[in-house]
mmCIF file of C-alpha atoms in Angstrom:
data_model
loop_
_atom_site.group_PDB
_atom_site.id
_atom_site.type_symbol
_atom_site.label_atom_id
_atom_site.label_comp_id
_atom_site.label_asym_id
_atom_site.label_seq_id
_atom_site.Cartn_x
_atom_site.Cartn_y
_atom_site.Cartn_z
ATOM 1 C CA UNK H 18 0.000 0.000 0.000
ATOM 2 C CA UNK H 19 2.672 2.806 -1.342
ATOM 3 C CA UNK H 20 0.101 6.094 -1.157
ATOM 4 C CA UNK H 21 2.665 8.330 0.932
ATOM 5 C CA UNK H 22 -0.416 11.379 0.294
ATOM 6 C CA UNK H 23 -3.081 9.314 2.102
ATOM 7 C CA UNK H 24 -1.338 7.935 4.607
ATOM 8 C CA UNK H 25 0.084 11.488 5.275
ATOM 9 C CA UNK H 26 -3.527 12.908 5.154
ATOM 10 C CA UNK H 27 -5.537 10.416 6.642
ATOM 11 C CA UNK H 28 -3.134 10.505 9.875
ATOM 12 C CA UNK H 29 -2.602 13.996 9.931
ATOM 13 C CA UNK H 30 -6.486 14.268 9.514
ATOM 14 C CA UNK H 31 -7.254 11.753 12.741
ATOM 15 C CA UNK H 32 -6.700 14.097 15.567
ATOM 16 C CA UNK H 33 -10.237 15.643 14.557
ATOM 17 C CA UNK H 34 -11.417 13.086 17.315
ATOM 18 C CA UNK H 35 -10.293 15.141 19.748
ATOM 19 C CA UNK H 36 -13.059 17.764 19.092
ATOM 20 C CA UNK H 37 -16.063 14.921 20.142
ATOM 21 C CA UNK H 38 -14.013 14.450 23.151
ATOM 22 C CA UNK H 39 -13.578 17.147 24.401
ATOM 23 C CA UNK H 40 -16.894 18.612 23.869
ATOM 24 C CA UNK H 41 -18.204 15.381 25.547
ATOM 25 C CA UNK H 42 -16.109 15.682 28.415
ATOM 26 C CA UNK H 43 -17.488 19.266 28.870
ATOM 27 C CA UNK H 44 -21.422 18.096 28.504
ATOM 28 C CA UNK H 45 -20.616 15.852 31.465
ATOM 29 C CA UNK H 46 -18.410 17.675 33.916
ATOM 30 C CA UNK H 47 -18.573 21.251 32.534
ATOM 31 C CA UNK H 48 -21.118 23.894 33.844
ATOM 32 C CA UNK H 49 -24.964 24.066 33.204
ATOM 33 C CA UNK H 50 -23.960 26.532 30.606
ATOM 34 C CA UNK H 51 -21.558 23.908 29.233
ATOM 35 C CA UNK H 52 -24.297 21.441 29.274
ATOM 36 C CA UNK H 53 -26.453 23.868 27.030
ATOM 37 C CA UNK H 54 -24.027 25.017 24.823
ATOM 38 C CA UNK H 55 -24.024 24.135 21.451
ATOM 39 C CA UNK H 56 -20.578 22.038 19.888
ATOM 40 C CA UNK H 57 -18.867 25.575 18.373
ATOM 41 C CA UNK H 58 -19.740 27.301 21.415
ATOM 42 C CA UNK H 59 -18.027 24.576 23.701
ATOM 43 C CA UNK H 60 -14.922 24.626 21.726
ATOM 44 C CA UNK H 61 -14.853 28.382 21.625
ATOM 45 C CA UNK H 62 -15.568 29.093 25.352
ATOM 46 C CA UNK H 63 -12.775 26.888 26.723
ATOM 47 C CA UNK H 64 -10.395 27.838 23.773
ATOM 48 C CA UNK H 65 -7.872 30.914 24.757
ATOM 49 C CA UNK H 66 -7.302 32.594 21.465
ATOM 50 C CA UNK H 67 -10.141 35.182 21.323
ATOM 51 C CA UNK H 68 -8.619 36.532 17.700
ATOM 52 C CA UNK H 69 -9.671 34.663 14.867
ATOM 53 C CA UNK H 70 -6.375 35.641 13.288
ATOM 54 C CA UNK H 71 -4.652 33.447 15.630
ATOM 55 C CA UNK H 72 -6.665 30.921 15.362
ATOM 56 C CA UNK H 73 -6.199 30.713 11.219
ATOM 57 C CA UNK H 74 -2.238 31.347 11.781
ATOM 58 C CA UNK H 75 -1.816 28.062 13.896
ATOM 59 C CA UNK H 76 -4.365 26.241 11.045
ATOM 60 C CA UNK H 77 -1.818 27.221 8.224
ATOM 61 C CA UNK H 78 1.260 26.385 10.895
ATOM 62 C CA UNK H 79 -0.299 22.769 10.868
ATOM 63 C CA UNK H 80 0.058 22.666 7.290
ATOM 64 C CA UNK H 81 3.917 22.352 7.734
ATOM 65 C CA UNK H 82 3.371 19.072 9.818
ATOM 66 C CA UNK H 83 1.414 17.484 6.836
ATOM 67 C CA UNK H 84 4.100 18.458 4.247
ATOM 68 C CA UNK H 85 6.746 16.937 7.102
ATOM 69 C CA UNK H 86 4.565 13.551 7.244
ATOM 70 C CA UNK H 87 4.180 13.011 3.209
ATOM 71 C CA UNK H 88 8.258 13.565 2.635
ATOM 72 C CA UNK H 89 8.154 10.722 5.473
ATOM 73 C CA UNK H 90 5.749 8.280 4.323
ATOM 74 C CA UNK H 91 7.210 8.682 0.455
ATOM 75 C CA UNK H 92 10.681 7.743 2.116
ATOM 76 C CA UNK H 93 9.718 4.809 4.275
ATOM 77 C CA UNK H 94 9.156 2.804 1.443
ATOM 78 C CA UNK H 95 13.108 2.945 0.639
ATOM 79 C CA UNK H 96 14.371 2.617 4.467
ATOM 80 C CA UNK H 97 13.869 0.638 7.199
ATOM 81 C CA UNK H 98 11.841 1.951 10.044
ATOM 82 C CA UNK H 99 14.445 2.264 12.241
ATOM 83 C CA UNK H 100 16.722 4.334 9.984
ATOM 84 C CA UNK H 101 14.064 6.728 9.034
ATOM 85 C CA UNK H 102 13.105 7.295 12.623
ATOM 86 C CA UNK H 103 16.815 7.965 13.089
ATOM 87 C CA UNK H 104 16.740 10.108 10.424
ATOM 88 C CA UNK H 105 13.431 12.057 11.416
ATOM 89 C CA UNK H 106 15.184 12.643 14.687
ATOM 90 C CA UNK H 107 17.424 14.767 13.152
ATOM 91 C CA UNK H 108 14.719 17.880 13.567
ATOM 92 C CA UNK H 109 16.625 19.125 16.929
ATOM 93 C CA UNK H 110 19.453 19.990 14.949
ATOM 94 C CA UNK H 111 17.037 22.159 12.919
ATOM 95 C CA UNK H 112 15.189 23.295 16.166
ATOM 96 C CA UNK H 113 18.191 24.582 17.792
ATOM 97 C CA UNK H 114 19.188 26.619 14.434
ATOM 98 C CA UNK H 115 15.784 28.072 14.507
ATOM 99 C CA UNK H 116 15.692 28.480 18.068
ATOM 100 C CA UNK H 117 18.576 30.709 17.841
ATOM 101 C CA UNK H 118 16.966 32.737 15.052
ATOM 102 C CA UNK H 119 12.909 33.152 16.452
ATOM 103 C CA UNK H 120 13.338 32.470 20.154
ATOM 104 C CA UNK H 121 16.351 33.774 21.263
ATOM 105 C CA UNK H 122 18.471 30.818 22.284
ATOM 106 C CA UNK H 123 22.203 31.494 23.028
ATOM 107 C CA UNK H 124 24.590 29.665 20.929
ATOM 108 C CA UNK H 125 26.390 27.304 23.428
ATOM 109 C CA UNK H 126 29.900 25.260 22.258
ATOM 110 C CA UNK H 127 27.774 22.381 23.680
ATOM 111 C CA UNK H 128 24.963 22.569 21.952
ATOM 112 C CA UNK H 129 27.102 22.959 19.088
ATOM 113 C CA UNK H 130 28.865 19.918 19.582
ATOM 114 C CA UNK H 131 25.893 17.894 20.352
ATOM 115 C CA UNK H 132 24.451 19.380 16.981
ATOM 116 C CA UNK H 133 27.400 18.441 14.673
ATOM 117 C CA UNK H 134 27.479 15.205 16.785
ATOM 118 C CA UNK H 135 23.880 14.020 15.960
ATOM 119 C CA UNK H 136 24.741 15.433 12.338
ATOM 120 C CA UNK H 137 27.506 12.590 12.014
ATOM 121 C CA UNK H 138 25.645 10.181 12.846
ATOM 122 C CA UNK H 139 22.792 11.052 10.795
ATOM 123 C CA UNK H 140 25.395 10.881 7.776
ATOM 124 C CA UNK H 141 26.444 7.617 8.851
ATOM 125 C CA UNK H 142 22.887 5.960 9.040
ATOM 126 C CA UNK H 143 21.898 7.536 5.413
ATOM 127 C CA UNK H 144 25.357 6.374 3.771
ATOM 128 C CA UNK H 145 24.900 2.671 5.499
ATOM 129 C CA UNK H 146 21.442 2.305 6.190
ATOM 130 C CA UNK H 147 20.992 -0.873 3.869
ATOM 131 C CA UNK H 148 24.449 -2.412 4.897
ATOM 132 C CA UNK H 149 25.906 -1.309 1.605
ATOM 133 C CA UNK H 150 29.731 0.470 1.660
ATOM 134 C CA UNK H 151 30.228 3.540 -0.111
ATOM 135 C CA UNK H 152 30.185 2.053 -3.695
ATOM 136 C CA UNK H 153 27.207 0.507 -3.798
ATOM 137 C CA UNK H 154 24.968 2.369 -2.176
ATOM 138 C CA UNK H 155 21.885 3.165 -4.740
ATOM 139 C CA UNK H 156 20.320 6.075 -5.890
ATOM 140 C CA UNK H 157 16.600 5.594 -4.245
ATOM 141 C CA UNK H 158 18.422 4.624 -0.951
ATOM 142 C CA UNK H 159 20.042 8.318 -0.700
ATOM 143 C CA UNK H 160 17.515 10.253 -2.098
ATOM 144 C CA UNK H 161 14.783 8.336 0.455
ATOM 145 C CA UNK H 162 17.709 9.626 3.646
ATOM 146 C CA UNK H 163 17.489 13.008 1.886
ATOM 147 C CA UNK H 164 13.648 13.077 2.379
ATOM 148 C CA UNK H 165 13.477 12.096 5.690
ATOM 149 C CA UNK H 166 16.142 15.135 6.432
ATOM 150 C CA UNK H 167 13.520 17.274 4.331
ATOM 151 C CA UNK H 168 10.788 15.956 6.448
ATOM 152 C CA UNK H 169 12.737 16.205 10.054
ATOM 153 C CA UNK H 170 13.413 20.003 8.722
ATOM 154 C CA UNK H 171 10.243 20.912 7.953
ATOM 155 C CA UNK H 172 9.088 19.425 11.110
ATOM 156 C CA UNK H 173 10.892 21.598 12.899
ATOM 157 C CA UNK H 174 9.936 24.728 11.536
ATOM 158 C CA UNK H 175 6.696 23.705 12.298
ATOM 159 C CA UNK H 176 7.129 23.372 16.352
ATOM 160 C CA UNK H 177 9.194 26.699 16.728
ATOM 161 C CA UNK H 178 6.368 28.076 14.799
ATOM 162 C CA UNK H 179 3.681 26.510 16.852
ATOM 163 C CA UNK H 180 5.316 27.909 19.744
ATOM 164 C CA UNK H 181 5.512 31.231 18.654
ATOM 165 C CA UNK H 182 2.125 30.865 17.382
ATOM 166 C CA UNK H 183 0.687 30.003 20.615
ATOM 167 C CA UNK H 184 2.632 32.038 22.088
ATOM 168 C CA UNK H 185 3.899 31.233 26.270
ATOM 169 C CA UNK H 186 1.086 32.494 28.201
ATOM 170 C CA UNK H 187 -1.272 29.949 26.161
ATOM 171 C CA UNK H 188 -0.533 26.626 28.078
ATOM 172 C CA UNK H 189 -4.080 25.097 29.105
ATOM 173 C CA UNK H 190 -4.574 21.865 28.083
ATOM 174 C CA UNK H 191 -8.592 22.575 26.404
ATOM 175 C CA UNK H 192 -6.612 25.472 24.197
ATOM 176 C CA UNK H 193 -3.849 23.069 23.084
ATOM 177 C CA UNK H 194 -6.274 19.784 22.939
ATOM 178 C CA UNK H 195 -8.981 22.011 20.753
ATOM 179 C CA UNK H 196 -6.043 23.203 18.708
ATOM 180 C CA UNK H 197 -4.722 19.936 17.355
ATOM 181 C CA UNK H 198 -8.493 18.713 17.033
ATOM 182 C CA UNK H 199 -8.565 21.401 14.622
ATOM 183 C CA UNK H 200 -5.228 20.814 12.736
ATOM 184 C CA UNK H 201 -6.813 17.628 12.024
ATOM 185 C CA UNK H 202 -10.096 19.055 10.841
ATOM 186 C CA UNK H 203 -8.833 21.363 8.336
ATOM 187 C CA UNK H 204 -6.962 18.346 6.667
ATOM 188 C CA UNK H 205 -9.596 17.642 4.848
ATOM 189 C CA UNK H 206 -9.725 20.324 2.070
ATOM 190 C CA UNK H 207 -6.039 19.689 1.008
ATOM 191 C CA UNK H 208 -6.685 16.171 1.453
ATOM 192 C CA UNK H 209 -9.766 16.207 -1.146
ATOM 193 C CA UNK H 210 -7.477 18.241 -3.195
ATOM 194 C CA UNK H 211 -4.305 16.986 -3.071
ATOM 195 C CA UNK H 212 -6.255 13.379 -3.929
ATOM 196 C CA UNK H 213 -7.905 14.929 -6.938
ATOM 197 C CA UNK H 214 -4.889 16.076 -8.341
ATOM 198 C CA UNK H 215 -2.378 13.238 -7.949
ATOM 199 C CA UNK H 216 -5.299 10.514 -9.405
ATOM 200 C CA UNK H 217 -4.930 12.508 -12.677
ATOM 201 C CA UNK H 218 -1.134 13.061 -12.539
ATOM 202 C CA UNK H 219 0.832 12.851 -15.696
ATOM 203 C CA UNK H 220 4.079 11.649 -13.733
ATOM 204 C CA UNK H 221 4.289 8.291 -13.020
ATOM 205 C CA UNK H 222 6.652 9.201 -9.988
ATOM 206 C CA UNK H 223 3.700 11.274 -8.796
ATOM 207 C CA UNK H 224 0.386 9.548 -9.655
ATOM 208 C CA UNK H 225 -1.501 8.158 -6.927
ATOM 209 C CA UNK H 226 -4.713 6.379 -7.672
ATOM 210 C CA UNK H 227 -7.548 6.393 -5.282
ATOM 211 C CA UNK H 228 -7.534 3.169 -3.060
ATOM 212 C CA UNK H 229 -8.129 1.807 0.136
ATOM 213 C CA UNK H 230 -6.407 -0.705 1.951
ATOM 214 C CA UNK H 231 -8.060 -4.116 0.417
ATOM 215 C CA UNK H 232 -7.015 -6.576 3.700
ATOM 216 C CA UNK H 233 -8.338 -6.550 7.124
ATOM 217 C CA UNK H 234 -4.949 -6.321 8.251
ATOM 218 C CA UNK H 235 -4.269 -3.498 6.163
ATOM 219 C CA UNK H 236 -6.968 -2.069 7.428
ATOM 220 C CA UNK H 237 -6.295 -2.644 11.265
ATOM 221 C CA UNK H 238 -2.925 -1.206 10.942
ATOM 222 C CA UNK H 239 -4.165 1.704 9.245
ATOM 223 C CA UNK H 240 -6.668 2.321 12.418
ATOM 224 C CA UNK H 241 -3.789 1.308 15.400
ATOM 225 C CA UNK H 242 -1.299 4.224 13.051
ATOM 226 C CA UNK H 243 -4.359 6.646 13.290
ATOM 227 C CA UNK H 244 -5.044 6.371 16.649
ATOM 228 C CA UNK H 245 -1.588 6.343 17.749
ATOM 229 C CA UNK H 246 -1.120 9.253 16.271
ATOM 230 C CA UNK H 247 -3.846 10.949 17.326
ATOM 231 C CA UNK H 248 -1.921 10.356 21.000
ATOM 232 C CA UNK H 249 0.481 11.407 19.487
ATOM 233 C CA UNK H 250 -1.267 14.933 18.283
ATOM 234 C CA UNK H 251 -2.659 15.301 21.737
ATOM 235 C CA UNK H 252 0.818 15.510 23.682
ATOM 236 C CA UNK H 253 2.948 17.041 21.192
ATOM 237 C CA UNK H 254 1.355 20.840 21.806
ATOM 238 C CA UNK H 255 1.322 19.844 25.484
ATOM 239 C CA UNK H 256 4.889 18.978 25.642
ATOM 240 C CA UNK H 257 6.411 22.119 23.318
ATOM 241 C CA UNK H 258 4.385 24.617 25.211
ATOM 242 C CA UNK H 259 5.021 23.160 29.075
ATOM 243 C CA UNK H 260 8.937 22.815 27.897
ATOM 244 C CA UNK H 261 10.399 24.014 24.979
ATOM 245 C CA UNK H 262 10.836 22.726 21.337
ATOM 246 C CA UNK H 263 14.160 21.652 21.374
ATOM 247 C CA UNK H 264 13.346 19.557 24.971
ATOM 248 C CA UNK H 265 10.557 18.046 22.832
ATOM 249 C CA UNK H 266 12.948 16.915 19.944
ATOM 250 C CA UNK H 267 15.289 15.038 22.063
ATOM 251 C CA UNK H 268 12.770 13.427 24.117
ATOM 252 C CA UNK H 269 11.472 11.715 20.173
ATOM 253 C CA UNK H 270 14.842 10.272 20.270
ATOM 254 C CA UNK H 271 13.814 7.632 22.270
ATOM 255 C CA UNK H 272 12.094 6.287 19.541
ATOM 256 C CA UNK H 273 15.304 5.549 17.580
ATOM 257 C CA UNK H 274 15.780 2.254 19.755
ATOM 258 C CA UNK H 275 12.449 1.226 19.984
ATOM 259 C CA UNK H 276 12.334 1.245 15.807
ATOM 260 C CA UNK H 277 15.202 -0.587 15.946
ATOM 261 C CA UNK H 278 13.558 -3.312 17.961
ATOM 262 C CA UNK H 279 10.749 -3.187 16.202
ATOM 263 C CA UNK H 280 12.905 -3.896 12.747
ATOM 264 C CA UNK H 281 14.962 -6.642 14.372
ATOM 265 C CA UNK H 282 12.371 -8.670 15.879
ATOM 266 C CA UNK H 283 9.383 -8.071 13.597
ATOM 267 C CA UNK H 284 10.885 -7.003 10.281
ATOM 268 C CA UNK H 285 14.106 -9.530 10.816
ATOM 269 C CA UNK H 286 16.404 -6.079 9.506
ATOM 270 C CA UNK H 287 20.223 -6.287 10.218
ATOM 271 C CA UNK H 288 22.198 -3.453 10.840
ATOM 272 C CA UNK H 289 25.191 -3.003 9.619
ATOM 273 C CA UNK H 290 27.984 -1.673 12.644
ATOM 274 C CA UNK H 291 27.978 2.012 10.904
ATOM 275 C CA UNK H 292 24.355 2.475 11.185
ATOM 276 C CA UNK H 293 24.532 0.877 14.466
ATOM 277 C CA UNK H 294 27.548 3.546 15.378
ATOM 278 C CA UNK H 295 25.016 6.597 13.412
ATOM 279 C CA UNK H 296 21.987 5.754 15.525
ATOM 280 C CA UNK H 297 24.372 6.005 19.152
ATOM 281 C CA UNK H 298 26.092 9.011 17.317
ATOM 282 C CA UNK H 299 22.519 10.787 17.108
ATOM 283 C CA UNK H 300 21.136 9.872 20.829
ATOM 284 C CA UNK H 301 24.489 10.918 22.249
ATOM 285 C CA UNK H 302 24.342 14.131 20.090
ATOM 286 C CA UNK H 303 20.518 14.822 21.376
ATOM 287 C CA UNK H 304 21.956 13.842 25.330
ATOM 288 C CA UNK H 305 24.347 16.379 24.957
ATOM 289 C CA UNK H 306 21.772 18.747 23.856
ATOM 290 C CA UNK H 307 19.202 18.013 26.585
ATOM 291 C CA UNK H 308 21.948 18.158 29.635
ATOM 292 C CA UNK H 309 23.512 21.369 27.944
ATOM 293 C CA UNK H 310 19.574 22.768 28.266
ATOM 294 C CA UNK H 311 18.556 21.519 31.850
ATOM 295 C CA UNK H 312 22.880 22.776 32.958
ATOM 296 C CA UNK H 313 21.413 26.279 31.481
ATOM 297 C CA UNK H 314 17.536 25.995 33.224
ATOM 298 C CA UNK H 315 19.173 25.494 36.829
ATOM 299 C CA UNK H 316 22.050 27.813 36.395
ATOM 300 C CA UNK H 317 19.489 31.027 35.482
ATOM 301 C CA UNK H 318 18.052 30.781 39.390
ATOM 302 C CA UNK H 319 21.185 30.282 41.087
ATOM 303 C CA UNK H 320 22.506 33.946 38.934
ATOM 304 C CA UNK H 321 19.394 35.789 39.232
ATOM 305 C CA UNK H 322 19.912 34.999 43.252
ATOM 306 C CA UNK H 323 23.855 36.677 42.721
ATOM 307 C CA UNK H 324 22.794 39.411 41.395
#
């Protein structure tokens, strides 16, 4: 089932759930005036952002995690899962450059070494992700690592510009919840589109027909990938607004040894020592990221009480 569009879409689109449930949870333990609202008004009354405007910049924000999630999905197809989620977790690199540029980070020789770090071994995994050496590795096989990259950069941009979106003082969980349910609502118009358009593509490369996955497996995994992203979709905002995006980042990393697992045991994948070296290369990059950020978070107390 190789439709990287409607598998981007279709997961992207999922967290829409999250508007049901939280309007539900309001009939039942909200106010009388909860209880008689109407489903807008629910949403609306517990949701912070009284300007539309800000409400229609954090819709088009969103837009940059569907473009992220279709450079993924076309990728997979060429790497193994544990590569590309090696890959993907290359966004804190991006998030710190950003972070430095929108939301005044300090450049740190730290940081910068856990940057260029996680950068080497993010080479490493996209020159030897299929066991090959430096002469054989194919075509596909490179430009698939260089999509992922694409996609972990994207995805970047778009938490620094959720954040800044959102802005700090916006950090209640209905506002952030009612947000993503959102995201996932307005899916659907690019979605239609975007469908339309590649079903009557001239380019082979680009064509995707319309289709649905024909198995009941198919069809299960499609539901357990929605709804674990929708989990997914419901903590992300939560976690980049209550810490930071570059805390957020690194904590994803963890997620490079559990793919791994998941492609040894299930997919039967072995890894050749350099990818093995790349994916430790990247987690000790993101460590030295992460204790560089929580050195800096209990050192601003202890000056502010010197001075």
């Amino acid at each position: 089932f190789d439709k990287p569009f409607f598998l981007a879409c279709f997961n992207h689109a999922a967290p829409v759930v999250l508007l049901p449930l939280i309007v539900g949870y309001y009939k039942i333990y909200g106010s009388p005036a909860d209880r008689e609202a109407d489903f807008v008004g629910i949403l609306f009354k517990h949701e912070n952002h009284k300007e539309k405007k800000q409400v229609i910049l954090f819709i088009k924000i969103s837009n940059y995690a569907l473009r992220s999630h279709f450079f993924w999905y076309a990728a997979l197809d060429e790497v193994s899962v544990a590569a590309g989620v090696a890959i993907s977790n290359s966004a804190p690199l991006f998030v710190y450059c950003l972070s430095v540029c929108f939301l005044n980070e300090h450049l740190n020789w730290k940081k910068i070494l856990g940057v260029f770090t996680a950068f080497a071994g993010v080479i490493l995994i996209v020159m030897f992700q299929d066991g090959s050496g430096f002469g054989t590795i194919e075509t596909t096989t490179i430009l698939a690592g260089i999509s992922m990259i694409i996609s972990a950069a994207i995805y970047a941009g778009y938490q620094v510009a959720l954040l800044l979106a959102i802005g700090d003082d916006i950090t209640d969980t209905s506002t952030l919840l009612t947000q993503a349910g959102l995201s996932g609502l307005f899916t659907f118009p690019p979605w239609i589109l975007g469908t339309l358009v590649l079903a009557e593509s001239p380019f082979s490369w680009l064509h995707e027909s319309l289709a649905f996955p024909d198995t009941v497996e198919g069809v299960f995994l499609l539901v357990i990938s929605a709804a674990l992203t929708v989990v997914f979709c419901a903590f992300l905002p939560l976690a980049i607004c209550w810490t930071s995006p570059l805390e957020t980042s690194v904590g994803c990393m963890l997620t490079i040894p559990l793919s791994g697992l998941v492609d040894t045991f299930v997919h039967h994948t072995a890894f050749s020592w350099e990818c093995i070296v790349g994916s430790v290369l990247v987690m000790a990059g993101f460590a030295i990221l992460e204790c560089s950020t929580k050195k800096k978070q209990q050192e601003i107390p202890h000056a502010s009480a010197w001075a």
